[in-house]
């Protein structure tokens, strides 16, 4: 009889682990507390508009392709991709913007037009970023974070300076124009920390940005989730929604199953893709690995104030992805990391998938997704949400030279309290734990419990870190550990890791 494994949560990491483990011979069930799958990558629909509720950037397409290839499939078997051109627009002021194209030659020209001589510097910078990317993908991110020796390779030993310098410092050595600096610092924000606190090795995100491009799955990021669900079901995975796990049961130091909707379900093993901190609260205190003081000291990625907005007209002077960098980034960053508070004048991001994907909004309408990064754990009230929407929509009108407020059909918001309620997210963080030097690889919370046998973890608070591609990898890593430790057929997992 096949070993029974229960996975808590149905986000990218959970579905990834479910697919690998089912392929390796496990009897796999997924328990999702909400009424739809996807975790933070759920989809929201209203009045003919479709919104991805969380992740909206499709970067590192090779990681997605590799995931489906591991099962003899291709991404195109499940969803259709379009490479965006331009990839995104950065707005610095009214009539002052830079668009990032879909290939390196165009981007070099863009940089040169802004700062003479910067194209040659960018070529050198991207060459290093590409080198970092290849090392990261080939040598590092598919390691399970068990030992510091995982980081010791011939490639990393000769590049130690890239781990002990920070990316902001490296960028500012070469580039003087503040607009170009902001564009180059932007990609590492996906890792959850300030550029000044992120090792320069993570410039591989710049190669992911400029070198590999920005893509859009037709129908939205949820189509990736749907593809993973279809794959999982084809492998025999059972997925249960509205399944709220309230306790992880342990006997004699070994996980025996879970209580879900007040009913005990036995399992040979349990993997949690839910919030790591929350998962440990489902255990009796003596079985928890990390104290409250441990979590308090960690650097968490931001939370977010999100708005899903339906407009009854097509909007001008916008692209699919838009970054509004018209205010002081350093001041906003201080309010996130140094003095947790609501920022006075926040930077914000907006995407309009209906610019690329007409089916995500009714004809001659536009769907708008607005995001303000915030410190986790701060006060969240309807009044503050309204105040900050007014701030950004007023600036949006000025910066894009159009009136839009009278064209809003509906507006829904999502913030700290919702992240806590829907995802049991620690302090309402949106992206997990930041990838700082002291929170990288083996220094992150472990994939395998140190106190409970047959209990495992996956997702953005563990290895390799925040983001959608790392979550896919995290699911593969934990599945590899399970399969190798319990002597099942691990070849399908480990041979591609």
Coordinates of C-alpha atoms in Angstrom, one line a residue:
X1 CA 0.0 0.0 0.0
X2 CA 1.4 3.4 -1.0
X3 CA 2.4 5.8 1.8
X4 CA -0.2 8.5 2.6
X5 CA 1.0 12.1 2.5
X6 CA -1.1 15.2 3.3
X7 CA 0.0 18.6 2.1
X8 CA -1.4 21.7 3.8
X9 CA -2.1 24.6 1.4
X10 CA -2.5 24.7 -2.4
X11 CA 0.0 27.5 -3.5
X12 CA 2.8 27.0 -6.0
X13 CA 5.1 25.1 -3.6
X14 CA 2.4 22.8 -2.3
X15 CA 1.2 21.9 -5.8
X16 CA 4.8 21.4 -6.9
X17 CA 5.5 19.0 -4.0
X18 CA 2.2 17.2 -4.6
X19 CA 3.1 16.5 -8.3
X20 CA 6.6 15.2 -7.6
X21 CA 5.5 13.0 -4.7
X22 CA 2.5 11.6 -6.6
X23 CA 4.9 10.8 -9.5
X24 CA 7.2 9.0 -7.0
X25 CA 4.4 6.7 -5.7
X26 CA 2.8 8.5 -2.8
X27 CA -0.9 8.7 -2.1
X28 CA -1.2 12.5 -2.0
X29 CA -3.9 14.7 -0.7
X30 CA -3.9 18.5 -0.6
X31 CA -5.9 20.5 2.0
X32 CA -6.7 24.1 1.2
X33 CA -8.5 26.3 3.8
X34 CA -10.0 28.6 1.3
X35 CA -12.8 27.9 -1.2
X36 CA -10.4 28.0 -4.2
X37 CA -6.9 26.7 -4.9
X38 CA -3.8 28.8 -5.5
X39 CA -3.0 30.3 -2.1
X40 CA -1.8 33.9 -2.7
X41 CA -2.2 33.2 -6.5
X42 CA -5.9 32.9 -6.4
X43 CA -8.1 34.7 -8.9
X44 CA -10.8 37.2 -8.4
X45 CA -13.7 37.8 -10.8
X46 CA -16.4 40.5 -10.7
X47 CA -18.7 42.0 -13.4
X48 CA -16.7 40.5 -16.3
X49 CA -13.3 41.6 -14.9
X50 CA -10.6 39.0 -13.9
X51 CA -7.8 39.8 -11.5
X52 CA -4.8 37.8 -10.2
X53 CA -5.1 38.4 -6.5
X54 CA -1.3 38.1 -5.8
X55 CA 1.6 37.3 -8.1
X56 CA 1.5 39.2 -11.4
X57 CA 5.0 39.0 -12.8
X58 CA 6.0 35.9 -14.9
X59 CA 9.8 35.9 -14.8
X60 CA 12.3 33.1 -15.1
X61 CA 10.3 31.1 -17.7
X62 CA 13.0 28.4 -17.7
X63 CA 12.1 27.4 -14.2
X64 CA 8.4 26.9 -15.1
X65 CA 9.4 25.0 -18.2
X66 CA 11.7 22.8 -16.2
X67 CA 8.9 22.0 -13.8
X68 CA 6.5 20.7 -16.4
X69 CA 9.4 19.0 -18.4
X70 CA 10.0 16.9 -15.3
X71 CA 6.6 15.3 -16.0
X72 CA 7.1 14.9 -19.7
X73 CA 5.0 18.0 -20.3
X74 CA 5.5 21.6 -21.6
X75 CA 4.0 24.9 -20.3
X76 CA 2.2 25.1 -23.7
X77 CA 0.3 22.0 -22.8
X78 CA -1.4 24.0 -20.1
X79 CA -1.3 27.7 -20.9
X80 CA -0.2 30.2 -23.6
X81 CA 2.6 32.6 -23.0
X82 CA 3.2 36.0 -24.5
X83 CA 6.4 37.9 -24.1
X84 CA 5.6 41.5 -23.2
X85 CA 6.9 44.4 -25.3
X86 CA 7.6 46.6 -23.6
X87 CA 8.2 44.5 -20.6
X88 CA 7.2 47.4 -18.3
X89 CA 7.2 51.2 -18.0
X90 CA 8.8 53.2 -15.2
X91 CA 7.2 56.6 -14.5
X92 CA 9.3 59.2 -12.7
X93 CA 7.2 62.3 -13.3
X94 CA 4.6 63.7 -15.7
X95 CA 5.9 63.1 -19.2
X96 CA 9.1 61.6 -17.7
X97 CA 9.2 57.9 -18.2
X98 CA 11.4 55.0 -19.4
X99 CA 10.1 51.9 -21.0
X100 CA 12.0 48.6 -20.8
X101 CA 11.9 46.7 -24.1
X102 CA 11.8 42.9 -24.7
X103 CA 15.4 42.4 -25.7
X104 CA 18.9 43.4 -24.5
X105 CA 19.9 45.4 -27.5
X106 CA 16.8 47.7 -27.1
X107 CA 17.5 48.0 -23.4
X108 CA 21.2 49.0 -24.1
X109 CA 20.0 51.7 -26.4
X110 CA 17.5 52.9 -23.8
X111 CA 20.2 53.2 -21.2
X112 CA 22.6 55.0 -23.5
X113 CA 20.0 57.6 -24.4
X114 CA 19.6 58.4 -20.7
X115 CA 23.3 58.3 -19.6
X116 CA 26.1 58.4 -22.2
X117 CA 28.5 55.4 -21.8
X118 CA 26.0 53.4 -19.7
X119 CA 25.3 50.8 -22.4
X120 CA 28.8 49.4 -22.2
X121 CA 28.6 49.4 -18.4
X122 CA 25.2 47.6 -18.6
X123 CA 26.6 45.0 -20.9
X124 CA 29.3 44.2 -18.4
X125 CA 26.8 44.2 -15.5
X126 CA 24.4 41.9 -17.3
X127 CA 27.3 39.5 -18.2
X128 CA 28.0 39.2 -14.5
X129 CA 24.3 38.9 -13.7
X130 CA 24.0 36.1 -16.3
X131 CA 27.0 34.3 -14.8
X132 CA 25.3 34.6 -11.4
X133 CA 22.0 33.3 -12.8
X134 CA 23.7 30.2 -14.3
X135 CA 25.5 29.5 -11.0
X136 CA 22.3 30.0 -9.0
X137 CA 20.2 27.8 -11.2
X138 CA 22.8 25.1 -11.9
X139 CA 24.6 25.0 -8.6
X140 CA 22.6 26.6 -5.7
X141 CA 18.8 27.0 -5.8
X142 CA 18.1 23.3 -6.2
X143 CA 20.0 22.6 -3.0
X144 CA 17.9 21.8 0.1
X145 CA 19.6 24.2 2.6
X146 CA 20.8 21.5 4.9
X147 CA 24.5 22.4 5.0
X148 CA 26.7 25.5 4.4
X149 CA 28.8 23.2 2.2
X150 CA 26.0 23.4 -0.4
X151 CA 27.3 26.9 -1.1
X152 CA 30.9 25.9 -1.6
X153 CA 31.6 25.2 -5.3
X154 CA 34.4 26.1 -7.5
X155 CA 32.2 28.8 -9.0
X156 CA 31.2 30.4 -5.7
X157 CA 34.6 30.2 -4.1
X158 CA 36.0 32.4 -6.8
X159 CA 33.1 34.9 -6.5
X160 CA 32.9 35.4 -2.8
X161 CA 32.9 39.2 -3.2
X162 CA 29.4 38.9 -4.8
X163 CA 28.0 37.5 -1.5
X164 CA 29.6 40.1 0.8
X165 CA 29.0 43.2 -1.2
X166 CA 25.4 44.5 -1.7
X167 CA 23.7 45.1 -5.0
X168 CA 23.0 48.8 -4.4
X169 CA 26.7 49.4 -3.9
X170 CA 27.7 47.5 -7.0
X171 CA 25.1 49.3 -9.2
X172 CA 26.2 52.8 -7.9
X173 CA 29.8 52.0 -8.6
X174 CA 29.0 52.0 -12.3
X175 CA 25.9 54.1 -12.9
X176 CA 25.3 57.7 -11.9
X177 CA 21.8 58.5 -13.3
X178 CA 19.3 58.0 -10.5
X179 CA 16.6 56.8 -12.8
X180 CA 18.8 54.0 -14.2
X181 CA 19.9 53.1 -10.7
X182 CA 16.2 52.7 -9.6
X183 CA 15.5 50.5 -12.6
X184 CA 18.5 48.3 -11.8
X185 CA 17.6 48.1 -8.1
X186 CA 14.0 47.2 -8.8
X187 CA 14.2 43.5 -9.6
X188 CA 15.8 42.5 -6.2
X189 CA 12.7 43.9 -4.5
X190 CA 11.1 40.6 -5.4
X191 CA 13.5 39.0 -2.9
X192 CA 11.9 41.0 -0.1
X193 CA 14.8 43.2 1.1
X194 CA 16.3 46.6 0.4
X195 CA 18.9 46.6 -2.4
X196 CA 21.4 47.8 0.2
X197 CA 20.7 44.6 2.3
X198 CA 20.8 42.2 -0.6
X199 CA 24.0 40.5 -1.7
X200 CA 25.3 41.5 -5.1
X201 CA 25.1 37.9 -6.2
X202 CA 21.4 38.4 -6.5
X203 CA 22.0 40.6 -9.5
X204 CA 20.9 37.4 -11.3
X205 CA 17.4 39.0 -10.9
X206 CA 18.6 41.6 -13.4
X207 CA 19.4 38.9 -15.9
X208 CA 16.0 37.4 -15.2
X209 CA 14.5 40.8 -16.0
X210 CA 16.5 42.1 -19.0
X211 CA 17.9 38.8 -20.3
X212 CA 14.9 36.4 -20.0
X213 CA 12.1 39.0 -20.3
X214 CA 8.7 39.5 -18.8
X215 CA 5.9 37.2 -19.9
X216 CA 2.1 36.9 -19.5
X217 CA 0.1 33.7 -19.4
X218 CA -3.1 34.2 -21.2
X219 CA -5.9 34.4 -18.6
X220 CA -3.5 35.5 -15.9
X221 CA -1.1 33.8 -13.4
X222 CA -3.9 31.7 -12.1
X223 CA -3.6 29.7 -15.4
X224 CA -0.3 28.4 -14.1
X225 CA -2.0 27.3 -10.9
X226 CA -4.8 25.7 -13.0
X227 CA -2.2 23.9 -15.1
X228 CA -0.5 22.5 -12.0
X229 CA -3.8 21.4 -10.6
X230 CA -4.6 19.6 -13.8
X231 CA -1.2 17.9 -13.8
X232 CA -1.6 17.0 -10.1
X233 CA -5.0 15.4 -10.6
X234 CA -3.7 13.5 -13.6
X235 CA -1.0 12.0 -11.3
X236 CA -3.7 11.0 -8.8
X237 CA -3.5 13.9 -6.3
X238 CA -6.7 14.6 -4.4
X239 CA -7.4 18.3 -3.7
X240 CA -9.8 19.4 -1.0
X241 CA -10.9 23.0 -0.6
X242 CA -12.6 24.5 2.5
X243 CA -10.4 22.1 4.4
X244 CA -9.1 24.1 7.5
X245 CA -6.3 22.4 9.3
X246 CA -6.4 23.1 13.0
X247 CA -3.9 20.7 14.5
X248 CA -0.9 18.6 13.5
X249 CA -1.0 15.4 15.6
X250 CA 2.2 14.0 17.0
X251 CA 2.8 10.7 18.9
X252 CA 6.2 9.7 20.3
X253 CA 7.9 12.4 18.3
X254 CA 6.4 11.3 15.0
X255 CA 3.7 13.1 12.9
X256 CA 0.6 10.9 12.7
X257 CA -1.8 13.2 10.8
X258 CA -3.9 16.3 11.0
X259 CA -7.2 17.6 12.3
X260 CA -9.0 19.2 9.5
X261 CA -12.5 20.6 9.9
X262 CA -12.5 19.0 13.4
X263 CA -11.9 15.5 12.0
X264 CA -8.7 13.5 12.3
X265 CA -7.0 12.4 9.1
X266 CA -4.2 9.9 9.5
X267 CA -1.0 10.3 7.3
X268 CA 2.4 8.7 7.1
X269 CA 3.8 12.2 6.5
X270 CA 2.7 15.8 6.5
X271 CA 4.1 18.7 4.4
X272 CA 3.0 22.2 5.1
X273 CA 3.1 24.8 2.4
X274 CA 1.1 27.1 4.7
X275 CA 2.8 30.0 6.6
X276 CA 5.7 28.4 8.5
X277 CA 5.1 30.3 11.7
X278 CA 1.4 29.5 11.6
X279 CA 2.2 25.8 10.9
X280 CA 4.3 25.5 14.1
X281 CA 1.4 27.0 16.1
X282 CA -0.6 23.9 15.0
X283 CA 1.9 21.8 17.0
X284 CA 2.1 21.4 20.8
X285 CA 4.7 23.9 22.1
X286 CA 7.3 21.3 22.8
X287 CA 7.4 20.3 19.1
X288 CA 8.0 23.8 17.7
X289 CA 11.5 24.5 16.3
X290 CA 11.5 28.3 16.4
X291 CA 10.5 30.6 19.2
X292 CA 8.4 33.8 18.9
X293 CA 11.7 35.7 19.5
X294 CA 13.2 33.9 16.5
X295 CA 10.5 35.1 14.2
X296 CA 10.5 38.7 15.6
X297 CA 14.2 39.0 14.8
X298 CA 13.8 38.0 11.2
X299 CA 13.6 40.4 8.2
X300 CA 10.3 39.8 6.5
X301 CA 9.4 40.8 3.0
X302 CA 6.8 43.6 2.8
X303 CA 3.0 43.2 3.1
X304 CA 0.9 45.1 0.5
X305 CA -2.1 47.2 0.1
X306 CA -3.8 46.0 -3.1
X307 CA -6.7 47.4 -5.1
X308 CA -8.6 45.6 -7.8
X309 CA -10.3 48.2 -9.9
X310 CA -12.7 48.0 -12.8
X311 CA -12.8 51.0 -15.2
X312 CA -15.6 51.6 -17.7
X313 CA -13.2 52.9 -20.4
X314 CA -9.8 52.1 -21.9
X315 CA -7.0 54.0 -20.2
X316 CA -4.2 56.0 -21.9
X317 CA -0.4 56.2 -21.4
X318 CA -0.1 52.9 -19.5
X319 CA 1.4 49.5 -20.3
X320 CA 0.7 46.0 -19.0
X321 CA 3.2 46.6 -16.0
X322 CA 3.8 50.1 -14.7
X323 CA 6.1 51.2 -11.8
X324 CA 5.5 54.6 -10.3
X325 CA 8.8 55.9 -9.0
X326 CA 7.9 59.5 -8.6
X327 CA 8.6 59.7 -4.9
X328 CA 11.6 59.0 -2.7
X329 CA 12.3 55.2 -2.6
X330 CA 14.6 55.5 0.4
X331 CA 11.9 57.1 2.6
X332 CA 9.4 54.5 1.6
X333 CA 11.9 51.7 2.3
X334 CA 12.5 53.2 5.8
X335 CA 8.8 53.0 6.5
X336 CA 8.9 49.3 5.6
X337 CA 12.2 48.1 7.2
X338 CA 13.5 50.6 9.7
X339 CA 10.4 52.3 11.2
X340 CA 7.4 50.2 10.4
X341 CA 4.6 52.7 9.5
X342 CA 2.5 53.9 6.7
X343 CA 4.6 55.8 4.1
X344 CA 3.9 59.5 3.6
X345 CA 4.2 59.3 -0.2
X346 CA 4.4 55.7 -1.3
X347 CA 5.8 54.3 -4.5
X348 CA 3.3 52.0 -6.2
X349 CA 2.9 49.5 -9.0
X350 CA -0.1 49.1 -11.3
X351 CA -0.8 46.4 -13.9
X352 CA -3.5 46.3 -16.5
X353 CA -3.6 42.8 -18.0
X354 CA -6.5 43.9 -20.2
X355 CA -3.9 45.9 -22.3
X356 CA -2.5 42.5 -23.4
X357 CA -5.3 40.0 -22.6
X358 CA -8.7 41.4 -23.7
X359 CA -10.5 38.5 -22.0
X360 CA -9.6 39.9 -18.6
X361 CA -12.0 42.9 -18.9
X362 CA -15.2 43.6 -20.8
X363 CA -14.9 45.2 -24.2
X364 CA -13.7 48.8 -24.0
X365 CA -13.0 48.5 -20.3
X366 CA -9.8 48.1 -18.3
X367 CA -8.9 46.1 -15.2
X368 CA -6.4 47.8 -12.8
X369 CA -4.4 46.1 -10.1
X370 CA -2.6 48.6 -7.8
X371 CA -0.1 47.6 -5.2
X372 CA 1.6 49.7 -2.4
X373 CA 4.4 47.8 -0.5
X374 CA 3.9 48.1 3.3
X375 CA 5.6 47.0 6.5
X376 CA 4.0 43.8 7.8
X377 CA 2.2 44.1 11.1
X378 CA 1.1 47.7 10.8
X379 CA -2.4 49.0 11.5
X380 CA -4.9 48.2 8.7
X381 CA -8.3 50.0 8.7
X382 CA -10.9 50.9 6.0
X383 CA -10.1 54.6 6.5
X384 CA -6.4 54.1 5.8
X385 CA -7.1 52.0 2.7
X386 CA -9.4 54.8 1.4
X387 CA -6.8 57.5 2.2
X388 CA -4.1 55.7 0.4
X389 CA -6.2 54.9 -2.6
X390 CA -7.0 58.6 -3.0
X391 CA -3.2 59.3 -2.7
X392 CA -2.2 57.0 -5.5
X393 CA -5.2 57.4 -7.9
X394 CA -4.7 61.2 -7.8
X395 CA -1.0 60.8 -8.6
X396 CA -1.9 58.2 -11.3
X397 CA -4.2 60.7 -13.0
X398 CA -1.5 63.4 -13.0
X399 CA 1.3 61.2 -14.1
X400 CA -0.6 59.6 -16.9
X401 CA -2.4 62.8 -18.0
X402 CA -6.0 61.5 -17.8
X403 CA -9.0 61.5 -15.5
X404 CA -10.1 58.1 -14.3
X405 CA -11.9 58.4 -10.9
X406 CA -15.3 59.0 -12.4
X407 CA -14.8 55.9 -14.6
X408 CA -14.4 53.4 -11.7
X409 CA -17.2 50.8 -11.7
X410 CA -16.0 49.0 -8.6
X411 CA -13.0 48.8 -6.3
X412 CA -12.0 46.0 -3.9
X413 CA -9.1 46.3 -1.5
X414 CA -6.8 43.7 0.2
X415 CA -4.3 44.4 2.9
X416 CA -2.5 43.2 6.1
X417 CA -5.7 41.9 7.8
X418 CA -6.7 39.9 4.8
X419 CA -3.3 38.2 4.4
X420 CA -3.6 37.1 8.0
X421 CA -7.2 36.0 7.7
X422 CA -6.9 34.1 4.4
X423 CA -3.3 32.8 4.6
X424 CA -2.5 32.9 8.3
X425 CA 0.4 35.0 7.2
X426 CA 2.9 36.1 9.8
X427 CA 2.1 39.8 10.5
X428 CA 0.3 39.8 7.2
X429 CA 3.5 39.6 5.1
X430 CA 2.8 39.1 1.4
X431 CA 6.1 37.6 0.2
X432 CA 7.6 35.6 3.0
X433 CA 11.1 36.0 4.5
X434 CA 13.6 38.3 2.8
X435 CA 16.7 36.9 1.1
X436 CA 19.3 38.8 3.0
X437 CA 22.8 37.4 3.5
X438 CA 21.9 36.0 6.9
X439 CA 18.7 34.6 5.6
X440 CA 20.0 32.7 2.6
X441 CA 20.1 28.9 1.9
X442 CA 21.0 26.9 5.1
X443 CA 20.3 30.0 7.3
X444 CA 16.6 29.9 6.4
X445 CA 14.0 27.8 8.3
X446 CA 14.5 24.1 7.4
X447 CA 12.5 22.0 5.0
X448 CA 12.4 19.2 7.5
X449 CA 11.3 19.5 11.1
X450 CA 14.1 19.0 13.6
X451 CA 11.7 18.0 16.4
X452 CA 9.0 16.0 14.6
X453 CA 9.8 13.0 12.4
X454 CA 7.8 12.9 9.1
X455 CA 6.9 16.6 9.2
X456 CA 8.1 18.8 6.5
X457 CA 7.8 22.4 5.2
X458 CA 7.8 24.1 1.8
X459 CA 7.2 27.6 0.5
X460 CA 8.6 31.2 0.7
X461 CA 9.6 31.1 4.3
X462 CA 12.0 28.2 3.7
X463 CA 14.4 27.3 1.0
X464 CA 15.2 28.8 -1.5
X465 CA 13.1 31.9 -0.7
X466 CA 10.3 34.3 -1.8
X467 CA 8.9 34.5 -5.3
X468 CA 7.0 32.1 -7.6
X469 CA 9.9 30.3 -9.3
X470 CA 11.6 29.7 -5.9
X471 CA 8.3 28.3 -4.7
X472 CA 8.2 25.8 -7.5
X473 CA 11.7 24.8 -6.6
X474 CA 10.9 24.6 -2.9
X475 CA 8.2 22.0 -3.6
X476 CA 10.7 19.9 -5.6
X477 CA 13.3 20.2 -2.9
X478 CA 11.0 18.9 -0.1
X479 CA 9.7 16.1 -2.3
X480 CA 13.3 15.1 -3.0
X481 CA 14.1 14.9 0.8
X482 CA 10.9 12.9 1.5
X483 CA 11.5 10.5 -1.3
X484 CA 15.2 9.9 -0.5
X485 CA 14.7 9.5 3.2
X486 CA 11.9 7.1 3.0
X487 CA 13.4 5.0 0.2
X488 CA 10.7 5.5 -2.4
X489 CA 11.5 6.0 -6.1
X490 CA 13.2 9.3 -5.9
X491 CA 14.9 9.1 -9.4
X492 CA 12.2 11.3 -11.0
X493 CA 12.9 14.0 -8.5
X494 CA 16.6 13.8 -7.7
X495 CA 17.9 13.1 -11.2
X496 CA 16.7 16.6 -12.2
X497 CA 17.8 18.4 -9.1

